[in-house]
GROMACS .gro file of N, CA and C in nm:
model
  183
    1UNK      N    1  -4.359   6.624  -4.780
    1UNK     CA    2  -4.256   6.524  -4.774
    1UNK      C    3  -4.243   6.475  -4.629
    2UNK      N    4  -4.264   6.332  -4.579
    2UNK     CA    5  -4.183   6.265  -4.467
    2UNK      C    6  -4.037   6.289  -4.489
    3UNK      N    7  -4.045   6.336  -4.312
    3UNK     CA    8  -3.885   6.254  -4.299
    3UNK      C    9  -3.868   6.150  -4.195
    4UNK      N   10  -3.809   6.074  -4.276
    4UNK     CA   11  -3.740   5.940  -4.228
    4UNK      C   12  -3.617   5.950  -4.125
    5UNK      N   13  -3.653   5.871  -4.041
    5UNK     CA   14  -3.563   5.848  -3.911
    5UNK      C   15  -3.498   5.746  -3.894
    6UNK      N   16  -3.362   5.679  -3.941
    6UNK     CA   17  -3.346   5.523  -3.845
    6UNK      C   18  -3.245   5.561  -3.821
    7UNK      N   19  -3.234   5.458  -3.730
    7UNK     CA   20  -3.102   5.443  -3.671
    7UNK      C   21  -2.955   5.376  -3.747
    8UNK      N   22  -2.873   5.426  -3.730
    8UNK     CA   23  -2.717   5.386  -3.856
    8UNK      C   24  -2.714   5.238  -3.778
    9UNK      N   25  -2.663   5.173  -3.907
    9UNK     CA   26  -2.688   5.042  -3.869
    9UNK      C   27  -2.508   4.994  -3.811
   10UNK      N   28  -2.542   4.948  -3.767
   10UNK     CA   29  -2.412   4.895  -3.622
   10UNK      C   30  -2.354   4.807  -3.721
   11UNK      N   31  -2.217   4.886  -3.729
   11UNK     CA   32  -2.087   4.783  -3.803
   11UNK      C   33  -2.105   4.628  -3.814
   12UNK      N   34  -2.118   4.553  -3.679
   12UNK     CA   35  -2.173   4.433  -3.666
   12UNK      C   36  -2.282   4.332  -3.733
   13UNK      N   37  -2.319   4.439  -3.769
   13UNK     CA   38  -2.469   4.420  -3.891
   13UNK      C   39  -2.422   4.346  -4.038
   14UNK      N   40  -2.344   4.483  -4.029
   14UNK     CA   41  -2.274   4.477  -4.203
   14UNK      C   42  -2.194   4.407  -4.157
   15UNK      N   43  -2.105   4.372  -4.065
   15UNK     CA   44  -2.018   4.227  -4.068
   15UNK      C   45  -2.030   4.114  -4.108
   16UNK      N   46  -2.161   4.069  -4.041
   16UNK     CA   47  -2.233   3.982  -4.021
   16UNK      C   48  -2.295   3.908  -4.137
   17UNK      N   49  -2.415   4.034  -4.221
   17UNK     CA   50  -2.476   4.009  -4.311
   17UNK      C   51  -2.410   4.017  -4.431
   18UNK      N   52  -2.334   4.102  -4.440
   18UNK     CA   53  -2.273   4.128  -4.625
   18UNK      C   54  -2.075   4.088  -4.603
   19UNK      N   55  -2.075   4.009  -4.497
   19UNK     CA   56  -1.991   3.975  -4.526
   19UNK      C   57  -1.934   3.787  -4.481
   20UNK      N   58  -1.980   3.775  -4.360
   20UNK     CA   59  -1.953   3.611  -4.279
   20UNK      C   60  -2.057   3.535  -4.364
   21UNK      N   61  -2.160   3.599  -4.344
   21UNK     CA   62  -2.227   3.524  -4.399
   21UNK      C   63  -2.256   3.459  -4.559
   22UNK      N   64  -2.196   3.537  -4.638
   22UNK     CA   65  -2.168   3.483  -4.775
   22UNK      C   66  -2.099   3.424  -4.821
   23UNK      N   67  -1.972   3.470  -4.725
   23UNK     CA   68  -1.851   3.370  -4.693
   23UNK      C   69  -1.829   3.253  -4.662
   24UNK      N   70  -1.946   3.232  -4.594
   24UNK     CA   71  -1.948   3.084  -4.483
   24UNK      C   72  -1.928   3.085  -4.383
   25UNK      N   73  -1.821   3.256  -4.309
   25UNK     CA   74  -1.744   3.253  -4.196
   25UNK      C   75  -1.790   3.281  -4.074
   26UNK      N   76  -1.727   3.130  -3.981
   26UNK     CA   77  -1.745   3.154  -3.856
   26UNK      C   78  -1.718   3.283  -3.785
   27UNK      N   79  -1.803   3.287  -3.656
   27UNK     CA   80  -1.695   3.385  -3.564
   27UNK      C   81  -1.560   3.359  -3.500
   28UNK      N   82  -1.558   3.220  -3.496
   28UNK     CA   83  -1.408   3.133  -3.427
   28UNK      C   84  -1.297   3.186  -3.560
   29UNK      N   85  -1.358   3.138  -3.696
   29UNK     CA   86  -1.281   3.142  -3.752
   29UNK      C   87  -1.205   3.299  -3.808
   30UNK      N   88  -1.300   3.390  -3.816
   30UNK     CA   89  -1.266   3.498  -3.801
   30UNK      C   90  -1.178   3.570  -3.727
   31UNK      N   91  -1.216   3.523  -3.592
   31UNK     CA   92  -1.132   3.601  -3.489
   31UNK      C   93  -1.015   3.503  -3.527
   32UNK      N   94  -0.962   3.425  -3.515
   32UNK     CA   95  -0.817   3.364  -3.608
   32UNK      C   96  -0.762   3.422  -3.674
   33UNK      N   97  -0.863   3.501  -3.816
   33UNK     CA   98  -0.770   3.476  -3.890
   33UNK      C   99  -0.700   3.666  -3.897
   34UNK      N  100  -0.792   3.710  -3.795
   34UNK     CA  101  -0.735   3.879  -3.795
   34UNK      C  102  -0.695   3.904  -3.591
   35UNK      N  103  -0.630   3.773  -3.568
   35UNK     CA  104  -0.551   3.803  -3.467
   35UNK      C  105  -0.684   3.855  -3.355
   36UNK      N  106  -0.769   3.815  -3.338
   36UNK     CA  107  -0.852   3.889  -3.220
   36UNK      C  108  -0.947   3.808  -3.164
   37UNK      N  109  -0.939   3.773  -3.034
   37UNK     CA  110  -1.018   3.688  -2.941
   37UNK      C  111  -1.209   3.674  -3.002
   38UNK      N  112  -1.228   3.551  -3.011
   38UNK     CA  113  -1.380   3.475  -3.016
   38UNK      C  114  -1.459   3.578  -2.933
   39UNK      N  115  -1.454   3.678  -2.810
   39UNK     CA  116  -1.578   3.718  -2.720
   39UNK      C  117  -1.562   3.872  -2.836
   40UNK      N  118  -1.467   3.900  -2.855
   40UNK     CA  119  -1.452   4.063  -2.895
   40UNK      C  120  -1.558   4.037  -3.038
   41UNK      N  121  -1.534   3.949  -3.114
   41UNK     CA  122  -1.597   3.925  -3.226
   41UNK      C  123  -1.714   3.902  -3.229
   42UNK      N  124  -1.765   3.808  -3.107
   42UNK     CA  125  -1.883   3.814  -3.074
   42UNK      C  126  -1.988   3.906  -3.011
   43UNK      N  127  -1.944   4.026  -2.932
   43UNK     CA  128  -1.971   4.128  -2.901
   43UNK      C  129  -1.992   4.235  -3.047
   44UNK      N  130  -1.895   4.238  -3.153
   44UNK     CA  131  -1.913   4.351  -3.225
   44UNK      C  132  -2.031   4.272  -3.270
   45UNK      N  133  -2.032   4.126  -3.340
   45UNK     CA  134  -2.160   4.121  -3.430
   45UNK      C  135  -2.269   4.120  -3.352
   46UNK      N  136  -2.303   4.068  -3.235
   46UNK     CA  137  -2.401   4.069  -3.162
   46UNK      C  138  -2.439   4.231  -3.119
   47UNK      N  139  -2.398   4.383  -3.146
   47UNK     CA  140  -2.402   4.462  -3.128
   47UNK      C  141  -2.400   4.523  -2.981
   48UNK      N  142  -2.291   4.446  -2.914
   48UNK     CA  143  -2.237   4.489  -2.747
   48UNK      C  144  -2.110   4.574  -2.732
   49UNK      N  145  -2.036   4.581  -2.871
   49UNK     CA  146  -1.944   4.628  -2.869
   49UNK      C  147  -1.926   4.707  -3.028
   50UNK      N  148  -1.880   4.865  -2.984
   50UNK     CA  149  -1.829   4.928  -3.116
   50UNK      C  150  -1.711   4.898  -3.192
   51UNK      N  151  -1.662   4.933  -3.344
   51UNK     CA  152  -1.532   4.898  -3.384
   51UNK      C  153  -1.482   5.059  -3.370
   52UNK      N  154  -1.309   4.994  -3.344
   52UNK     CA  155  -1.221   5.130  -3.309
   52UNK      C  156  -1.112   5.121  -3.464
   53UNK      N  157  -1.017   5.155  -3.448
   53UNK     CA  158  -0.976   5.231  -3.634
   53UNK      C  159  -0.888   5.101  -3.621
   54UNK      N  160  -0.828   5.043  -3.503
   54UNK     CA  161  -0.758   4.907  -3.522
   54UNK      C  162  -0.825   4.830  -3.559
   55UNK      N  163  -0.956   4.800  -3.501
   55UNK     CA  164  -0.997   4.704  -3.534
   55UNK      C  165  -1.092   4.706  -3.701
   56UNK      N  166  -1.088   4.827  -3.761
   56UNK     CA  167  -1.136   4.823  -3.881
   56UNK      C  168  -1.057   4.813  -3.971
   57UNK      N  169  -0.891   4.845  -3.909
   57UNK     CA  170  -0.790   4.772  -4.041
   57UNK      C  171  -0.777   4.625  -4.026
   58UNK      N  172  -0.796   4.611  -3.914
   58UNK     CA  173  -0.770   4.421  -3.900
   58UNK      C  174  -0.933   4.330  -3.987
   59UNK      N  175  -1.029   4.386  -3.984
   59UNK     CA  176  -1.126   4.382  -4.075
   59UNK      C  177  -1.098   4.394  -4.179
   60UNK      N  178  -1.051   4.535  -4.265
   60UNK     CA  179  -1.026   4.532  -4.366
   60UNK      C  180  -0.931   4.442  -4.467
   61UNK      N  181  -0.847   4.359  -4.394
   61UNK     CA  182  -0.710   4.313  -4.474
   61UNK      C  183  -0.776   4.176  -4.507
   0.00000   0.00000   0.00000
């Protein structure tokens, strides 16, 4: 048997792909609509920045 190695895929990923994007949703519009500045949003999806437990309830709602 191989074992398989990757790397956990960066919150930003799954933001991005299984969620803005099916949506239609901007990053402008995003950061609007959960209260949080255009660079922070752009940092998590661009993978420069991690999410903290605030910012995964403000995601979640």
């Amino acid at each position: 048997m191989v074992d398989l190695i990757r790397k956990p895929t960066h919150p930003g990923e799954i933001l991005k792909e299984d969620f803005m994007k099916p949506l239609g949703m901007t990053q402008s519009h995003l950061a609007k609509e959960i209260h949080a500045t255009f660079r922070t949003i752009n940092e998590i999806v661009n993978k420069k920045r991690s999410t903290n437990s605030e910012m995964a309830i403000r995601l979640s709602s």
